[in-house]
PDB file of C-alpha atoms in Angstrom:
ATOM      1  CA  MET A   1      -1.779  11.606  -2.424  1.00 41.00           C
ATOM      2  CA  GLY A   2      -1.381  13.804  -5.468  1.00 35.00           C
ATOM      3  CA  SER A   3       1.693  14.861  -7.162  1.00 34.00           C
ATOM      4  CA  GLY A   4       3.376  17.461  -9.434  1.00 32.00           C
ATOM      5  CA  PRO A   5       3.938  17.311 -12.987  1.00 29.00           C
ATOM      6  CA  ALA A   6       5.929  13.941 -12.867  1.00 33.00           C
ATOM      7  CA  GLY A   7       3.237  12.432 -10.860  1.00 34.00           C
ATOM      8  CA  GLN A   8       0.318  12.969 -13.103  1.00 33.00           C
ATOM      9  CA  ASP A   9      -1.774   9.813 -13.940  1.00 36.00           C
ATOM     10  CA  ALA A  10       0.048   7.416 -16.063  1.00 37.00           C
ATOM     11  CA  TRP A  11      -2.435   6.802 -18.907  1.00 32.00           C
ATOM     12  CA  SER A  12      -4.041   3.254 -19.201  1.00 34.00           C
ATOM     13  CA  SER A  13      -7.321   1.681 -19.463  1.00 36.00           C
ATOM     14  CA  VAL A  14      -8.999   1.154 -16.117  1.00 39.00           C
ATOM     15  CA  GLN A  15      -9.767  -2.340 -14.964  1.00 45.00           C
ATOM     16  CA  PRO A  16     -13.282  -2.372 -13.482  1.00 50.00           C
ATOM     17  CA  ILE A  17     -14.425  -4.710 -10.791  1.00 49.00           C
ATOM     18  CA  THR A  18     -16.063  -7.404 -13.055  1.00 49.00           C
ATOM     19  CA  ALA A  19     -18.538 -10.129 -12.655  1.00 46.00           C
ATOM     20  CA  ARG A  20     -15.571 -12.534 -12.068  1.00 60.00           C
ATOM     21  CA  SER A  21     -14.654 -10.518  -9.055  1.00 71.00           C
ATOM     22  CA  ARG A  22     -15.930 -11.141  -5.613  1.00 88.00           C
ATOM     23  CA  ARG A  23     -16.861  -8.294  -3.171  1.00 92.00           C
ATOM     24  CA  VAL A  24     -16.889  -8.834   0.669  1.00 95.00           C
ATOM     25  CA  MET A  25     -16.764  -6.689   3.749  1.00 96.00           C
ATOM     26  CA  LEU A  26     -14.081  -7.989   6.131  1.00 97.00           C
ATOM     27  CA  ARG A  27     -13.695  -7.228   9.859  1.00 97.00           C
ATOM     28  CA  THR A  28     -10.296  -6.312  11.343  1.00 97.00           C
ATOM     29  CA  ARG A  29      -9.222  -7.737  14.714  1.00 96.00           C
ATOM     30  CA  ASP A  30     -10.211  -4.322  16.105  1.00 96.00           C
ATOM     31  CA  GLY A  31     -13.780  -4.490  14.770  1.00 97.00           C
ATOM     32  CA  VAL A  32     -13.534  -2.143  11.766  1.00 97.00           C
ATOM     33  CA  PRO A  33     -15.312  -3.308   8.564  1.00 97.00           C
ATOM     34  CA  VAL A  34     -13.050  -3.199   5.627  1.00 98.00           C
ATOM     35  CA  GLU A  35     -14.335  -3.496   2.046  1.00 97.00           C
ATOM     36  CA  ALA A  36     -12.433  -5.820  -0.216  1.00 97.00           C
ATOM     37  CA  ALA A  37     -12.521  -7.274  -3.746  1.00 97.00           C
ATOM     38  CA  TYR A  38     -10.883 -10.212  -5.329  1.00 97.00           C
ATOM     39  CA  ASP A  39     -10.049 -11.032  -8.958  1.00 95.00           C
ATOM     40  CA  PRO A  40      -8.781 -14.661  -9.456  1.00 93.00           C
ATOM     41  CA  GLY A  41      -6.447 -13.764 -12.351  1.00 89.00           C
ATOM     42  CA  PRO A  42      -5.326 -16.170 -15.012  1.00 90.00           C
ATOM     43  CA  GLY A  43      -3.046 -18.556 -12.885  1.00 80.00           C
ATOM     44  CA  PRO A  44      -3.886 -21.715 -10.741  1.00 83.00           C
ATOM     45  CA  ALA A  45      -6.119 -21.508  -7.785  1.00 83.00           C
ATOM     46  CA  ASN A  46      -3.314 -21.982  -5.342  1.00 87.00           C
ATOM     47  CA  GLY A  47      -0.985 -19.501  -7.405  1.00 90.00           C
ATOM     48  CA  PRO A  48       0.403 -16.089  -6.235  1.00 95.00           C
ATOM     49  CA  VAL A  49      -1.888 -13.361  -5.101  1.00 97.00           C
ATOM     50  CA  ILE A  50      -1.036  -9.705  -4.940  1.00 98.00           C
ATOM     51  CA  VAL A  51      -2.671  -7.701  -2.051  1.00 98.00           C
ATOM     52  CA  LEU A  52      -2.562  -4.131  -3.104  1.00 98.00           C
ATOM     53  CA  ALA A  53      -2.402  -1.545  -0.383  1.00 98.00           C
ATOM     54  CA  HIS A  54      -3.511   2.006  -1.774  1.00 98.00           C
ATOM     55  CA  GLY A  55      -2.267   5.356  -0.756  1.00 97.00           C
ATOM     56  CA  PHE A  56      -3.782   7.867   1.443  1.00 97.00           C
ATOM     57  CA  THR A  57      -7.057   9.320   0.168  1.00 96.00           C
ATOM     58  CA  GLY A  58      -7.384   6.226  -2.334  1.00 96.00           C
ATOM     59  CA  ASP A  59      -9.838   3.419  -2.125  1.00 96.00           C
ATOM     60  CA  LEU A  60     -10.514   0.193  -3.992  1.00 96.00           C
ATOM     61  CA  GLU A  61     -12.722   1.900  -6.746  1.00 95.00           C
ATOM     62  CA  ARG A  62     -10.367   4.964  -7.557  1.00 96.00           C
ATOM     63  CA  PRO A  63      -9.423   4.746 -11.126  1.00 95.00           C
ATOM     64  CA  HIS A  64      -5.706   4.668 -10.447  1.00 96.00           C
ATOM     65  CA  VAL A  65      -6.040   1.671  -7.941  1.00 97.00           C
ATOM     66  CA  ARG A  66      -8.168  -0.115 -10.470  1.00 96.00           C
ATOM     67  CA  ARG A  67      -5.751   0.524 -13.238  1.00 97.00           C
ATOM     68  CA  ALA A  68      -2.904  -0.944 -11.035  1.00 97.00           C
ATOM     69  CA  ALA A  69      -4.969  -3.951 -10.080  1.00 97.00           C
ATOM     70  CA  GLY A  70      -5.857  -4.420 -13.852  1.00 96.00           C
ATOM     71  CA  VAL A  71      -2.083  -4.699 -14.701  1.00 97.00           C
ATOM     72  CA  PHE A  72      -1.415  -7.144 -11.697  1.00 97.00           C
ATOM     73  CA  ALA A  73      -4.398  -9.220 -12.611  1.00 96.00           C
ATOM     74  CA  GLN A  74      -2.785 -10.131 -15.916  1.00 96.00           C
ATOM     75  CA  GLY A  75      -0.410 -12.295 -14.223  1.00 95.00           C
ATOM     76  CA  ALA A  76      -1.548 -13.014 -10.827  1.00 96.00           C
ATOM     77  CA  ALA A  77      -4.770 -13.056  -8.655  1.00 96.00           C
ATOM     78  CA  VAL A  78      -5.374  -9.670  -6.953  1.00 97.00           C
ATOM     79  CA  VAL A  79      -6.933  -8.471  -3.714  1.00 98.00           C
ATOM     80  CA  THR A  80      -7.842  -4.869  -3.353  1.00 98.00           C
ATOM     81  CA  PHE A  81      -9.241  -3.202  -0.296  1.00 98.00           C
ATOM     82  CA  SER A  82     -10.093   0.207   1.212  1.00 98.00           C
ATOM     83  CA  PHE A  83      -8.189   1.161   4.101  1.00 98.00           C
ATOM     84  CA  ARG A  84     -10.185   2.340   7.213  1.00 98.00           C
ATOM     85  CA  GLY A  85     -11.716   5.869   6.824  1.00 97.00           C
ATOM     86  CA  HIS A  86     -11.512   5.443   2.971  1.00 97.00           C
ATOM     87  CA  GLY A  87     -14.355   4.457   0.521  1.00 96.00           C
ATOM     88  CA  ARG A  88     -17.066   2.234   1.931  1.00 96.00           C
ATOM     89  CA  SER A  89     -14.760   0.765   4.706  1.00 97.00           C
ATOM     90  CA  GLY A  90     -15.581   1.865   8.291  1.00 97.00           C
ATOM     91  CA  GLY A  91     -13.583   3.673  10.914  1.00 97.00           C
ATOM     92  CA  ARG A  92     -11.228   6.679  10.367  1.00 98.00           C
ATOM     93  CA  SER A  93      -7.766   6.640   8.958  1.00 97.00           C
ATOM     94  CA  THR A  94      -4.835   6.644  11.255  1.00 97.00           C
ATOM     95  CA  VAL A  95      -2.573   7.373   8.384  1.00 97.00           C
ATOM     96  CA  GLY A  96      -0.572   4.394   8.630  1.00 96.00           C
ATOM     97  CA  ASP A  97      -0.795   3.117  12.073  1.00 97.00           C
ATOM     98  CA  ARG A  98      -3.871   0.845  12.695  1.00 97.00           C
ATOM     99  CA  GLU A  99      -3.872   0.173   8.947  1.00 98.00           C
ATOM    100  CA  VAL A 100      -1.731  -2.766   9.582  1.00 98.00           C
ATOM    101  CA  LEU A 101      -4.719  -4.549  10.948  1.00 98.00           C
ATOM    102  CA  ASP A 102      -6.698  -3.726   7.629  1.00 98.00           C
ATOM    103  CA  LEU A 103      -3.878  -5.454   5.635  1.00 98.00           C
ATOM    104  CA  VAL A 104      -3.850  -8.379   8.116  1.00 98.00           C
ATOM    105  CA  ALA A 105      -7.582  -8.863   7.356  1.00 97.00           C
ATOM    106  CA  ALA A 106      -6.939  -8.685   3.483  1.00 98.00           C
ATOM    107  CA  VAL A 107      -3.865 -11.079   3.668  1.00 97.00           C
ATOM    108  CA  GLU A 108      -5.814 -13.625   5.682  1.00 97.00           C
ATOM    109  CA  TRP A 109      -8.748 -13.499   3.428  1.00 97.00           C
ATOM    110  CA  ALA A 110      -6.407 -14.093   0.566  1.00 96.00           C
ATOM    111  CA  ARG A 111      -5.159 -17.151   2.162  1.00 95.00           C
ATOM    112  CA  SER A 112      -8.527 -18.407   2.887  1.00 95.00           C
ATOM    113  CA  LEU A 113      -9.180 -18.280  -0.900  1.00 94.00           C
ATOM    114  CA  GLY A 114      -6.566 -20.941  -1.480  1.00 93.00           C
ATOM    115  CA  HIS A 115      -3.561 -18.826  -2.343  1.00 94.00           C
ATOM    116  CA  GLU A 116      -0.304 -19.991  -0.588  1.00 91.00           C
ATOM    117  CA  HIS A 117       1.895 -17.165  -1.684  1.00 95.00           C
ATOM    118  CA  VAL A 118       0.904 -13.666  -0.847  1.00 97.00           C
ATOM    119  CA  VAL A 119       2.787 -10.474  -2.095  1.00 98.00           C
ATOM    120  CA  THR A 120       1.844  -7.251  -0.490  1.00 98.00           C
ATOM    121  CA  VAL A 121       2.382  -4.291  -2.746  1.00 98.00           C
ATOM    122  CA  GLY A 122       1.827  -0.812  -1.158  1.00 98.00           C
ATOM    123  CA  PHE A 123       1.875   2.680  -2.458  1.00 98.00           C
ATOM    124  CA  SER A 124       2.957   5.817  -0.462  1.00 98.00           C
ATOM    125  CA  MET A 125       1.089   5.335   2.882  1.00 98.00           C
ATOM    126  CA  GLY A 126       0.257   1.749   1.765  1.00 98.00           C
ATOM    127  CA  GLY A 127       4.015   1.325   1.234  1.00 98.00           C
ATOM    128  CA  SER A 128       4.814   2.219   4.962  1.00 98.00           C
ATOM    129  CA  VAL A 129       1.977  -0.131   5.940  1.00 98.00           C
ATOM    130  CA  VAL A 130       3.344  -3.268   3.936  1.00 98.00           C
ATOM    131  CA  LEU A 131       6.662  -2.639   5.519  1.00 98.00           C
ATOM    132  CA  ARG A 132       5.291  -2.452   9.123  1.00 98.00           C
ATOM    133  CA  HIS A 133       2.948  -5.384   8.507  1.00 98.00           C
ATOM    134  CA  ALA A 134       5.802  -7.593   7.130  1.00 97.00           C
ATOM    135  CA  ALA A 135       8.081  -6.807  10.301  1.00 97.00           C
ATOM    136  CA  LEU A 136       5.176  -7.377  12.723  1.00 96.00           C
ATOM    137  CA  HIS A 137       3.821 -10.682  11.147  1.00 95.00           C
ATOM    138  CA  ARG A 138       6.579 -13.104  10.365  1.00 87.00           C
ATOM    139  CA  GLY A 139       6.728 -16.769  10.661  1.00 82.00           C
ATOM    140  CA  ARG A 140       4.269 -19.419   9.689  1.00 79.00           C
ATOM    141  CA  THR A 141       0.920 -17.286  10.384  1.00 88.00           C
ATOM    142  CA  GLU A 142      -1.804 -16.803   8.000  1.00 93.00           C
ATOM    143  CA  ALA A 143      -1.183 -13.010   8.318  1.00 95.00           C
ATOM    144  CA  ARG A 144       2.374 -13.201   6.978  1.00 96.00           C
ATOM    145  CA  SER A 145       3.445 -11.783   3.505  1.00 96.00           C
ATOM    146  CA  ASP A 146       5.863 -13.997   1.408  1.00 96.00           C
ATOM    147  CA  ALA A 147       7.233 -11.068  -0.541  1.00 97.00           C
ATOM    148  CA  VAL A 148       6.934  -7.237  -0.087  1.00 98.00           C
ATOM    149  CA  VAL A 149       6.926  -4.325  -2.531  1.00 98.00           C
ATOM    150  CA  ALA A 150       6.904  -0.717  -1.195  1.00 98.00           C
ATOM    151  CA  VAL A 151       6.422   1.971  -3.717  1.00 98.00           C
ATOM    152  CA  SER A 152       6.881   5.603  -2.998  1.00 98.00           C
ATOM    153  CA  ALA A 153       7.223   4.885   0.720  1.00 98.00           C
ATOM    154  CA  PRO A 154       8.287   7.193   3.289  1.00 98.00           C
ATOM    155  CA  ALA A 155      11.359   6.155   5.496  1.00 98.00           C
ATOM    156  CA  ARG A 156      10.483   8.050   8.578  1.00 97.00           C
ATOM    157  CA  TRP A 157       7.568   9.681  10.239  1.00 97.00           C
ATOM    158  CA  TYR A 158       6.723  13.412  10.458  1.00 96.00           C
ATOM    159  CA  TYR A 159       8.506  14.353   7.467  1.00 96.00           C
ATOM    160  CA  ARG A 160       7.896  17.999   6.469  1.00 97.00           C
ATOM    161  CA  GLY A 161      10.635  18.565   3.987  1.00 97.00           C
ATOM    162  CA  THR A 162       8.559  19.116   0.910  1.00 98.00           C
ATOM    163  CA  ALA A 163       5.510  21.431   0.211  1.00 98.00           C
ATOM    164  CA  PRO A 164       3.049  18.369  -0.524  1.00 96.00           C
ATOM    165  CA  MET A 165       4.095  16.942   2.879  1.00 97.00           C
ATOM    166  CA  ARG A 166       3.330  20.215   4.737  1.00 97.00           C
ATOM    167  CA  ARG A 167      -0.066  20.395   3.132  1.00 96.00           C
ATOM    168  CA  LEU A 168      -0.697  16.804   4.065  1.00 96.00           C
ATOM    169  CA  HIS A 169       0.174  17.579   7.810  1.00 96.00           C
ATOM    170  CA  TRP A 170      -2.263  20.341   7.791  1.00 96.00           C
ATOM    171  CA  LEU A 171      -4.908  18.078   6.387  1.00 95.00           C
ATOM    172  CA  VAL A 172      -4.352  15.474   9.117  1.00 96.00           C
ATOM    173  CA  THR A 173      -3.638  17.702  12.059  1.00 96.00           C
ATOM    174  CA  ARG A 174      -6.138  20.637  11.740  1.00 96.00           C
ATOM    175  CA  PRO A 175      -9.765  20.404  12.308  1.00 96.00           C
ATOM    176  CA  ALA A 176     -10.343  22.414   9.034  1.00 97.00           C
ATOM    177  CA  GLY A 177      -8.039  20.139   7.253  1.00 96.00           C
ATOM    178  CA  ARG A 178      -9.886  17.013   8.348  1.00 96.00           C
ATOM    179  CA  ILE A 179     -13.181  18.658   7.187  1.00 96.00           C
ATOM    180  CA  VAL A 180     -11.537  19.127   3.776  1.00 96.00           C
ATOM    181  CA  GLY A 181     -10.346  15.467   3.897  1.00 95.00           C
ATOM    182  CA  ARG A 182     -13.846  14.241   4.657  1.00 95.00           C
ATOM    183  CA  VAL A 183     -15.796  16.418   2.199  1.00 95.00           C
ATOM    184  CA  GLY A 184     -13.344  16.945  -0.610  1.00 94.00           C
ATOM    185  CA  LEU A 185     -11.167  13.837  -0.455  1.00 94.00           C
ATOM    186  CA  ARG A 186     -13.569  11.172   0.811  1.00 94.00           C
ATOM    187  CA  THR A 187     -11.273  10.399   3.598  1.00 96.00           C
ATOM    188  CA  ARG A 188     -12.340  10.468   7.180  1.00 97.00           C
ATOM    189  CA  ILE A 189      -9.278  11.099   9.462  1.00 97.00           C
ATOM    190  CA  HIS A 190      -8.937  10.335  13.067  1.00 96.00           C
ATOM    191  CA  PRO A 191      -8.673  13.406  15.133  1.00 95.00           C
ATOM    192  CA  HIS A 192      -6.027  12.123  17.834  1.00 94.00           C
ATOM    193  CA  GLU A 193      -2.191  11.869  17.668  1.00 93.00           C
ATOM    194  CA  TRP A 194      -0.463   8.529  17.693  1.00 95.00           C
ATOM    195  CA  ASP A 195       0.029   7.073  21.094  1.00 93.00           C
ATOM    196  CA  PRO A 196       2.208   5.231  21.171  1.00 95.00           C
ATOM    197  CA  VAL A 197       4.141   6.245  18.014  1.00 96.00           C
ATOM    198  CA  PRO A 198       4.190   3.134  15.716  1.00 96.00           C
ATOM    199  CA  LEU A 199       7.279   1.569  14.507  1.00 97.00           C
ATOM    200  CA  SER A 200       8.600   3.507  11.580  1.00 97.00           C
ATOM    201  CA  PRO A 201       9.263   2.121   8.090  1.00 98.00           C
ATOM    202  CA  VAL A 202      13.047   2.323   8.474  1.00 98.00           C
ATOM    203  CA  GLU A 203      12.780   0.449  11.895  1.00 98.00           C
ATOM    204  CA  SER A 204      10.689  -2.153  10.242  1.00 98.00           C
ATOM    205  CA  VAL A 205      12.899  -2.891   7.365  1.00 98.00           C
ATOM    206  CA  PRO A 206      15.575  -4.731   9.247  1.00 97.00           C
ATOM    207  CA  LEU A 207      13.042  -7.169  10.712  1.00 96.00           C
ATOM    208  CA  ILE A 208      11.653  -8.254   7.368  1.00 97.00           C
ATOM    209  CA  ALA A 209      14.415 -10.580   6.291  1.00 94.00           C
ATOM    210  CA  PRO A 210      14.462 -13.229   4.845  1.00 94.00           C
ATOM    211  CA  THR A 211      11.231 -12.284   3.153  1.00 96.00           C
ATOM    212  CA  PRO A 212      12.021 -10.766  -0.353  1.00 97.00           C
ATOM    213  CA  LEU A 213      11.789  -6.982  -0.335  1.00 98.00           C
ATOM    214  CA  LEU A 214      11.597  -4.666  -3.396  1.00 98.00           C
ATOM    215  CA  ILE A 215      11.764  -0.868  -2.777  1.00 98.00           C
ATOM    216  CA  VAL A 216      10.484   1.280  -5.850  1.00 98.00           C
ATOM    217  CA  HIS A 217      10.812   5.119  -5.914  1.00 98.00           C
ATOM    218  CA  GLY A 218      10.647   7.779  -8.568  1.00 98.00           C
ATOM    219  CA  ASP A 219      13.541  10.361  -8.855  1.00 98.00           C
ATOM    220  CA  ARG A 220      10.759  13.122  -9.308  1.00 98.00           C
ATOM    221  CA  ASP A 221       8.680  12.300  -6.294  1.00 98.00           C
ATOM    222  CA  PRO A 222       7.363  15.558  -4.919  1.00 98.00           C
ATOM    223  CA  TYR A 223       6.576  14.122  -1.494  1.00 98.00           C
ATOM    224  CA  PHE A 224       9.567  12.064  -0.499  1.00 98.00           C
ATOM    225  CA  PRO A 225      13.119  12.705  -2.078  1.00 98.00           C
ATOM    226  CA  LEU A 226      15.589   9.974  -2.764  1.00 98.00           C
ATOM    227  CA  ASP A 227      17.142   9.908   0.764  1.00 98.00           C
ATOM    228  CA  HIS A 228      13.894   7.949   1.785  1.00 98.00           C
ATOM    229  CA  PRO A 229      14.284   4.957  -0.387  1.00 98.00           C
ATOM    230  CA  ARG A 230      18.013   4.880   0.051  1.00 98.00           C
ATOM    231  CA  MET A 231      17.456   4.894   3.501  1.00 98.00           C
ATOM    232  CA  LEU A 232      15.019   1.983   3.428  1.00 98.00           C
ATOM    233  CA  ALA A 233      17.437   0.084   1.391  1.00 98.00           C
ATOM    234  CA  ALA A 234      20.407   0.660   3.585  1.00 98.00           C
ATOM    235  CA  ALA A 235      18.366  -0.475   6.580  1.00 97.00           C
ATOM    236  CA  ALA A 236      17.853  -3.806   4.815  1.00 96.00           C
ATOM    237  CA  GLY A 237      21.555  -4.450   4.974  1.00 94.00           C
ATOM    238  CA  GLY A 238      21.571  -6.015   1.450  1.00 93.00           C
ATOM    239  CA  GLY A 239      18.347  -7.820   1.865  1.00 94.00           C
ATOM    240  CA  ALA A 240      16.380  -5.650  -0.569  1.00 97.00           C
ATOM    241  CA  GLU A 241      16.289  -4.725  -4.312  1.00 98.00           C
ATOM    242  CA  LEU A 242      16.026  -0.885  -4.940  1.00 98.00           C
ATOM    243  CA  TRP A 243      14.516   0.399  -8.213  1.00 98.00           C
ATOM    244  CA  LEU A 244      15.051   4.142  -8.700  1.00 98.00           C
ATOM    245  CA  GLU A 245      12.752   5.015 -11.527  1.00 98.00           C
ATOM    246  CA  GLN A 246      13.788   7.891 -13.692  1.00 97.00           C
ATOM    247  CA  GLY A 247      11.222  10.572 -14.414  1.00 97.00           C
ATOM    248  CA  MET A 248       8.573   8.868 -12.101  1.00 98.00           C
ATOM    249  CA  GLY A 249       6.537  11.023  -9.740  1.00 97.00           C
ATOM    250  CA  HIS A 250       4.505   9.679  -6.723  1.00 98.00           C
ATOM    251  CA  ALA A 251       2.790   6.367  -6.152  1.00 97.00           C
ATOM    252  CA  GLU A 252       0.034   4.909  -8.334  1.00 95.00           C
ATOM    253  CA  HIS A 253      -0.783   7.886 -10.242  1.00 94.00           C
ATOM    254  CA  ALA A 254       2.877   8.105 -11.527  1.00 96.00           C
ATOM    255  CA  ALA A 255       3.476   4.316 -11.945  1.00 97.00           C
ATOM    256  CA  ASP A 256       2.974   3.420 -15.632  1.00 97.00           C
ATOM    257  CA  ASP A 257       1.828   0.123 -16.916  1.00 97.00           C
ATOM    258  CA  GLY A 258       5.412  -0.941 -17.739  1.00 97.00           C
ATOM    259  CA  LEU A 259       6.574  -0.331 -14.313  1.00 98.00           C
ATOM    260  CA  LEU A 260       3.479  -2.124 -12.802  1.00 98.00           C
ATOM    261  CA  ALA A 261       4.086  -5.013 -15.007  1.00 98.00           C
ATOM    262  CA  ARG A 262       7.597  -5.209 -13.811  1.00 98.00           C
ATOM    263  CA  VAL A 263       6.356  -5.137 -10.203  1.00 98.00           C
ATOM    264  CA  ARG A 264       3.889  -7.893 -11.145  1.00 97.00           C
ATOM    265  CA  ASP A 265       6.494 -10.025 -12.624  1.00 97.00           C
ATOM    266  CA  TRP A 266       8.892  -9.624  -9.748  1.00 97.00           C
ATOM    267  CA  ALA A 267       6.029 -10.676  -7.438  1.00 96.00           C
ATOM    268  CA  THR A 268       5.232 -13.779  -9.577  1.00 94.00           C
ATOM    269  CA  ALA A 269       9.068 -14.582  -9.776  1.00 92.00           C
ATOM    270  CA  SER A 270       9.227 -14.660  -6.079  1.00 83.00           C
ATOM    271  CA  TRP A 271       6.515 -17.302  -6.121  1.00 78.00           C
ATOM    272  CA  THR A 272       8.374 -19.419  -8.702  1.00 68.00           C
ATOM    273  CA  THR A 273      11.617 -19.199  -6.635  1.00 67.00           C
ATOM    274  CA  ALA A 274       9.803 -20.208  -3.446  1.00 63.00           C
ATOM    275  CA  THR A 275       8.053 -23.239  -5.077  1.00 60.00           C
ATOM    276  CA  ALA A 276      11.476 -24.258  -6.461  1.00 57.00           C
ATOM    277  CA  GLU A 277      13.113 -24.330  -3.025  1.00 59.00           C
TER     278      GLU A 277
END
């Protein structure tokens, strides 16, 4: 998603997909091909891995996604992937519903590479996906997340309280909007409404504990005002950390390198804590 003045791209060098990286095409449980990339990072082979879930209209090759991956890769292995309907992945976007299956495929792949501690970090739509994924895949399964970070995530569905969200609803729900999405934003959007309506982010949060949860949100987010992160944190009943970032806009574009490094450090600290227990 785009953003207003506070959400312009935070400047940094962009981390390319290098020769050290591995590129694959995963297949989800419902048969959708999902492109993914892996950077081993500087740590041990069984160390923590961050699985990055991008926002709506992003993909693993977008500069803002590569920049975030580059900061994360300074302290951990990183898996990036393109949600269905985005980039070279197949299928069509369901704007946060069946995308959980894409994240499952990425997490399971990360574990197959030898990583025992997987932290999912999602931005905007990806933030809603990591919350729902953590709620739906608990226990000792290969699809589980060991810690969760939701950045600029919505708390509830169908929110139209800001101009950017009203534009987004037009893009998703109208035939002309979906043409704009496909041609102008390289995002192929499913034409049908949700049936059934998936578990919302705020309904998901109480199901995540005891998995560590971090909620990050900017106080100048033009898409979702501060009642969204506060609602998510309240739903956790004390089981989540809440970072309200002064002057920050929306999602990957607005997260500067300093914030991304703090998120990375939180993710790797969750691994250190887990191994010490």
